[in-house]
Amino acid sequence: MDTQTLQAALGEYFAPWVQALGLEVIACDGDRVSVRLPQQEQLSRVGGMVCGQAMMAAADTCMVLALVNHFGSFRPMTTVQLNTSFLKPLSGQDGIIEARVLRAGKSLAFGEIDIRGANDGKSVCRSTTTYALL
């Protein structure tokens, strides 16, 4: 799997509003995918902070890309659980999202996601996920 294939998957398998996040796949290896979430006015709330809803959608999307990378192709799946903790605001910089597959079985997959500031490298959001593989 390569970054171009994963980038193309964003346009092929995700809703237009997810595509509007402007995610850019920047790296992939083994069970990990790294994606840039650009700072955009349309994703920000008062004070220029990226809203939590955008970060959660980006985290969920990146984990699906990590599973595509893990399996070598897209498999139908649905989010069963997404647990997110917001550690500090993401403001004035892009976010770097790293999604990692912890375990992928026949019917369930588990992962974790970290979103950090692109400029300062500080973690702003941590998520854990569970997916049902259909």
XYZ file of N, CA and C in Angstrom:
402
model
N 0.854 -1.177 0.000
C 0.000 0.000 0.000
C 0.901 1.242 0.000
N 0.452 2.289 -0.678
C 1.226 3.523 -0.696
C 0.310 4.719 -0.422
N 0.922 5.882 -0.223
C 0.148 7.068 0.156
C -0.822 7.502 -0.950
N -0.444 7.332 -2.215
C -1.329 7.724 -3.314
C -2.594 6.871 -3.344
N -2.449 5.576 -3.097
C -3.605 4.678 -3.079
C -4.531 5.037 -1.924
N -3.949 5.310 -0.759
C -4.773 5.691 0.391
C -5.434 7.045 0.164
N -4.734 7.985 -0.461
C -5.322 9.284 -0.763
C -6.511 9.112 -1.712
N -6.366 8.253 -2.717
C -7.457 7.989 -3.657
C -8.655 7.361 -2.949
N -8.404 6.554 -1.920
C -9.500 5.927 -1.168
C -10.387 6.967 -0.496
N -9.810 8.109 -0.118
C -10.620 9.173 0.493
C -11.721 9.630 -0.454
N -11.405 9.754 -1.733
C -12.395 10.179 -2.710
C -13.356 9.089 -3.130
N -12.931 7.854 -2.976
C -13.747 6.734 -3.448
C -14.731 6.210 -2.403
N -14.343 6.194 -1.136
C -15.142 5.509 -0.121
C -15.781 6.415 0.927
N -15.481 7.696 0.911
C -15.963 8.579 1.974
C -16.918 9.637 1.442
N -17.829 10.062 2.295
C -18.846 11.059 1.951
C -18.198 12.401 1.610
N -18.882 13.210 0.803
C -18.338 14.524 0.431
C -17.967 15.400 1.628
N -18.743 15.351 2.700
C -18.418 16.207 3.847
C -17.141 15.740 4.533
N -16.819 14.459 4.470
C -15.545 13.956 5.007
C -14.405 14.416 4.094
N -14.627 14.360 2.796
C -13.623 14.836 1.848
C -13.327 16.326 2.060
N -14.337 17.081 2.497
C -14.169 18.523 2.734
C -13.219 18.819 3.900
N -12.868 17.812 4.695
C -11.879 18.016 5.758
C -10.507 18.341 5.170
N -10.285 17.961 3.919
C -9.016 18.253 3.252
C -7.865 17.388 3.724
N -8.144 16.178 4.170
C -7.105 15.288 4.690
C -6.082 14.936 3.617
N -4.823 14.879 4.014
C -3.728 14.531 3.103
C -2.904 13.407 3.724
N -2.890 12.257 3.085
C -2.102 11.122 3.567
C -0.629 11.450 3.355
N 0.160 11.390 4.444
C 1.575 11.754 4.337
C 2.523 10.577 4.555
N 2.050 9.501 5.179
C 2.917 8.338 5.395
C 2.069 7.119 5.732
N 2.628 5.949 5.408
C 1.991 4.695 5.815
C 3.065 3.624 5.890
N 2.928 2.767 6.886
C 3.813 1.614 7.004
C 3.172 0.616 7.952
N 3.294 -0.642 7.640
C 2.746 -1.692 8.498
C 1.296 -1.436 8.858
N 1.069 -1.174 10.136
C -0.282 -0.956 10.630
C -0.547 0.503 10.990
N 0.234 1.434 10.449
C 0.098 2.863 10.771
C -0.132 3.695 9.513
N -0.900 4.759 9.712
C -1.102 5.757 8.668
C -0.998 7.125 9.327
N -0.301 8.051 8.676
C -0.209 9.431 9.140
C -0.859 10.340 8.111
N -1.672 11.274 8.614
C -2.471 12.145 7.760
C -2.411 13.567 8.304
N -2.379 14.541 7.397
C -2.409 15.959 7.782
C -3.852 16.461 7.704
N -4.297 17.114 8.770
C -5.579 17.813 8.809
C -5.267 19.300 8.736
N -5.526 19.943 7.574
C -5.158 21.351 7.447
C -6.048 22.265 8.291
N -5.427 23.279 8.856
C -6.158 24.319 9.580
C -7.023 25.044 8.553
N -8.326 25.100 8.787
C -9.250 25.754 7.866
C -10.284 26.524 8.663
N -10.680 27.659 8.165
C -11.705 28.458 8.842
C -12.999 27.679 8.987
N -13.368 26.907 7.965
C -14.638 26.173 8.008
C -14.653 25.070 9.067
N -13.474 24.663 9.580
C -13.401 23.631 10.619
C -13.164 24.226 12.005
N -13.092 25.545 12.069
C -12.733 26.199 13.328
C -13.937 26.852 13.979
N -13.848 26.963 15.279
C -14.875 27.671 16.039
C -14.275 28.989 16.531
N -14.995 29.675 17.366
C -14.543 30.967 17.880
C -13.127 30.839 18.436
N -12.274 31.771 18.094
C -10.900 31.750 18.564
C -9.956 30.976 17.666
N -10.450 30.464 16.515
C -9.595 29.761 15.573
C -9.218 28.354 15.974
N -9.912 27.782 16.953
C -9.616 26.411 17.380
C -10.383 25.415 16.512
N -9.694 24.353 16.068
C -10.366 23.309 15.292
C -11.410 22.655 16.194
N -12.633 22.543 15.683
C -13.719 21.992 16.512
C -13.532 20.489 16.730
N -14.020 20.027 17.857
C -13.897 18.618 18.223
C -14.556 17.687 17.229
N -15.680 18.117 16.650
C -16.375 17.272 15.680
C -15.486 16.979 14.479
N -14.724 17.989 14.020
C -13.826 17.792 12.877
C -12.700 16.835 13.251
N -12.164 16.987 14.469
C -11.081 16.092 14.894
C -11.572 14.653 15.039
N -12.790 14.471 15.574
C -13.320 13.112 15.706
C -13.570 12.482 14.334
N -14.115 13.254 13.399
C -14.352 12.731 12.051
C -13.027 12.373 11.383
N -12.018 13.220 11.562
C -10.702 12.953 10.982
C -10.077 11.709 11.603
N -10.205 11.560 12.915
C -9.658 10.384 13.598
C -10.312 9.107 13.083
N -11.628 9.106 12.989
C -12.371 7.936 12.510
C -11.974 7.605 11.074
N -11.881 8.606 10.236
C -11.505 8.419 8.839
C -10.090 7.857 8.713
N -9.176 8.388 9.490
C -7.782 7.923 9.420
C -7.641 6.493 9.896
N -8.454 6.110 10.869
C -8.396 4.719 11.323
C -8.891 3.778 10.237
N -9.912 4.180 9.497
C -10.368 3.361 8.371
C -9.234 3.226 7.350
N -8.517 4.320 7.079
C -7.380 4.241 6.159
C -6.293 3.307 6.692
N -6.071 3.324 7.997
C -5.088 2.406 8.591
C -5.529 0.956 8.400
N -6.831 0.701 8.474
C -7.336 -0.656 8.246
C -7.231 -1.044 6.766
N -7.478 -0.102 5.866
C -7.274 -0.363 4.439
C -5.809 -0.736 4.210
N -4.916 0.023 4.824
C -3.487 -0.260 4.719
C -3.157 -1.644 5.288
N -3.727 -1.965 6.435
C -3.485 -3.254 7.090
C -3.939 -4.426 6.214
N -5.154 -4.324 5.660
C -5.714 -5.425 4.872
C -5.231 -5.431 3.425
N -4.697 -4.314 2.958
C -4.237 -4.227 1.579
C -5.313 -3.822 0.595
N -6.532 -3.636 1.083
C -7.645 -3.169 0.253
C -8.784 -2.748 1.177
N -9.747 -2.048 0.607
C -10.903 -1.620 1.396
C -11.789 -2.814 1.720
N -12.242 -2.875 2.966
C -13.242 -3.855 3.399
C -14.389 -3.079 4.014
N -15.628 -3.456 3.728
C -16.750 -2.778 4.382
C -16.644 -2.941 5.904
N -16.920 -1.854 6.614
C -16.855 -1.868 8.078
C -17.728 -0.764 8.609
N -18.008 -0.829 9.889
C -18.766 0.228 10.537
C -18.173 0.493 11.911
N -18.191 1.745 12.308
C -17.675 2.119 13.619
C -18.639 1.625 14.691
N -18.118 0.871 15.641
C -18.902 0.390 16.775
C -18.705 1.318 17.964
N -17.469 1.766 18.150
C -17.132 2.613 19.290
C -16.018 3.569 18.893
N -16.164 4.830 19.302
C -15.127 5.844 19.125
C -15.086 6.638 20.422
N -14.017 6.465 21.176
C -13.855 7.146 22.464
C -12.745 8.174 22.306
N -13.059 9.441 22.573
C -12.113 10.519 22.314
C -11.911 11.387 23.546
N -10.663 11.718 23.804
C -10.309 12.673 24.855
C -9.595 13.845 24.198
N -10.063 15.049 24.495
C -9.437 16.263 23.980
C -8.506 16.795 25.062
N -7.222 16.900 24.735
C -6.201 17.250 25.715
C -5.923 18.743 25.773
N -5.975 19.406 24.624
C -5.760 20.845 24.540
C -6.261 21.308 23.187
N -6.495 22.602 23.001
C -6.982 23.074 21.710
C -5.934 22.914 20.604
N -6.417 22.670 19.399
C -5.580 22.694 18.202
C -5.876 24.026 17.534
N -4.927 24.933 17.614
C -5.157 26.293 17.152
C -3.924 26.832 16.437
N -4.153 27.492 15.292
C -3.069 28.150 14.579
C -2.089 27.223 13.881
N -2.449 25.970 13.697
C -1.557 25.020 13.032
C -2.371 23.834 12.527
N -1.807 23.139 11.541
C -2.418 21.904 11.054
C -2.316 20.835 12.135
N -3.109 19.796 11.993
C -2.996 18.633 12.853
C -2.343 17.486 12.100
N -1.536 16.706 12.795
C -0.971 15.475 12.240
C -1.633 14.323 12.981
N -2.286 13.467 12.228
C -3.045 12.357 12.796
C -2.283 11.071 12.528
N -2.035 10.316 13.582
C -1.426 8.999 13.412
C -2.414 7.959 13.911
N -2.833 7.093 13.005
C -3.764 6.012 13.332
C -3.012 4.689 13.272
N -3.237 3.854 14.278
C -2.518 2.583 14.370
C -3.488 1.455 14.673
N -3.417 0.396 13.877
C -4.226 -0.801 14.111
C -3.594 -1.572 15.264
N -4.382 -1.812 16.301
C -3.904 -2.608 17.436
C -4.133 -4.093 17.201
N -5.306 -4.412 16.658
C -5.652 -5.802 16.370
C -6.766 -5.810 15.350
N -6.683 -6.699 14.387
C -7.741 -6.863 13.401
C -8.022 -8.352 13.261
N -9.216 -8.746 13.663
C -9.611 -10.145 13.574
C -10.554 -10.365 12.410
N -11.366 -11.416 12.518
C -12.306 -11.739 11.446
C -13.536 -10.840 11.467
N -13.957 -10.431 12.655
C -15.191 -9.650 12.732
C -15.021 -8.295 13.416
N -13.950 -8.100 14.167
C -13.719 -6.833 14.856
C -12.289 -6.353 14.635
N -12.131 -5.033 14.665
C -10.798 -4.428 14.581
C -10.718 -3.320 15.626
N -9.522 -3.137 16.185
C -9.304 -2.162 17.248
C -8.136 -1.262 16.869
N -8.247 0.004 17.229
C -7.174 0.922 16.894
C -7.077 2.080 17.862
N -5.992 2.844 17.703
C -5.807 4.050 18.496
C -5.293 5.158 17.592
N -5.680 6.376 17.914
C -5.344 7.536 17.103
C -4.814 8.637 18.006
N -3.765 9.313 17.532
C -3.212 10.477 18.227
C -3.198 11.633 17.239
N -3.718 12.774 17.652
C -3.639 13.986 16.835
C -2.709 14.949 17.561
N -1.687 15.418 16.839
C -0.697 16.347 17.382
C -0.664 17.611 16.534
N -0.208 18.685 17.135
C 0.010 19.901 16.376
C 1.164 19.708 15.417
N 1.000 20.146 14.164
C 2.058 19.978 13.159
C 3.283 20.817 13.482
N 3.096 21.946 14.131
C 4.222 22.835 14.433
C 4.900 22.489 15.751
N 4.104 22.228 16.785
C 4.695 22.028 18.117
C 4.805 20.557 18.520
N 4.170 19.642 17.776
C 4.247 18.215 18.084
C 3.505 17.787 19.330
N 2.748 18.694 19.946
C 2.032 18.358 21.181
C 0.717 17.640 20.868
N 0.447 16.601 21.628
C -0.780 15.833 21.465
C -1.972 16.680 21.895
N -2.990 16.743 21.022
C -4.185 17.533 21.322
C -5.422 16.657 21.494
N -5.377 15.434 20.968
C -6.555 14.571 20.961
C -6.113 13.117 20.867
N -6.715 12.252 21.688
C -6.428 10.804 21.651
C -7.761 10.070 21.522
N -7.790 9.071 20.648
C -9.008 8.276 20.444
C -8.667 6.794 20.415
N -9.634 6.005 20.831
C -9.586 4.564 20.635
C -10.841 4.178 19.860
N -10.731 3.142 19.038
C -11.845 2.760 18.181
C -12.034 1.257 18.133
N -13.261 0.885 17.847
C -13.619 -0.501 17.551
C -14.480 -0.474 16.306
N -14.189 -1.367 15.363
C -14.958 -1.474 14.118
C -15.478 -2.883 13.955
N -16.693 -3.001 13.432
C -17.221 -4.290 13.003
C -16.864 -4.447 11.530
N -16.208 -5.532 11.199
C -15.862 -5.832 9.807
C -17.018 -6.589 9.190
N -17.568 -6.047 8.127
C -18.805 -6.600 7.544
C -18.511 -7.551 6.393
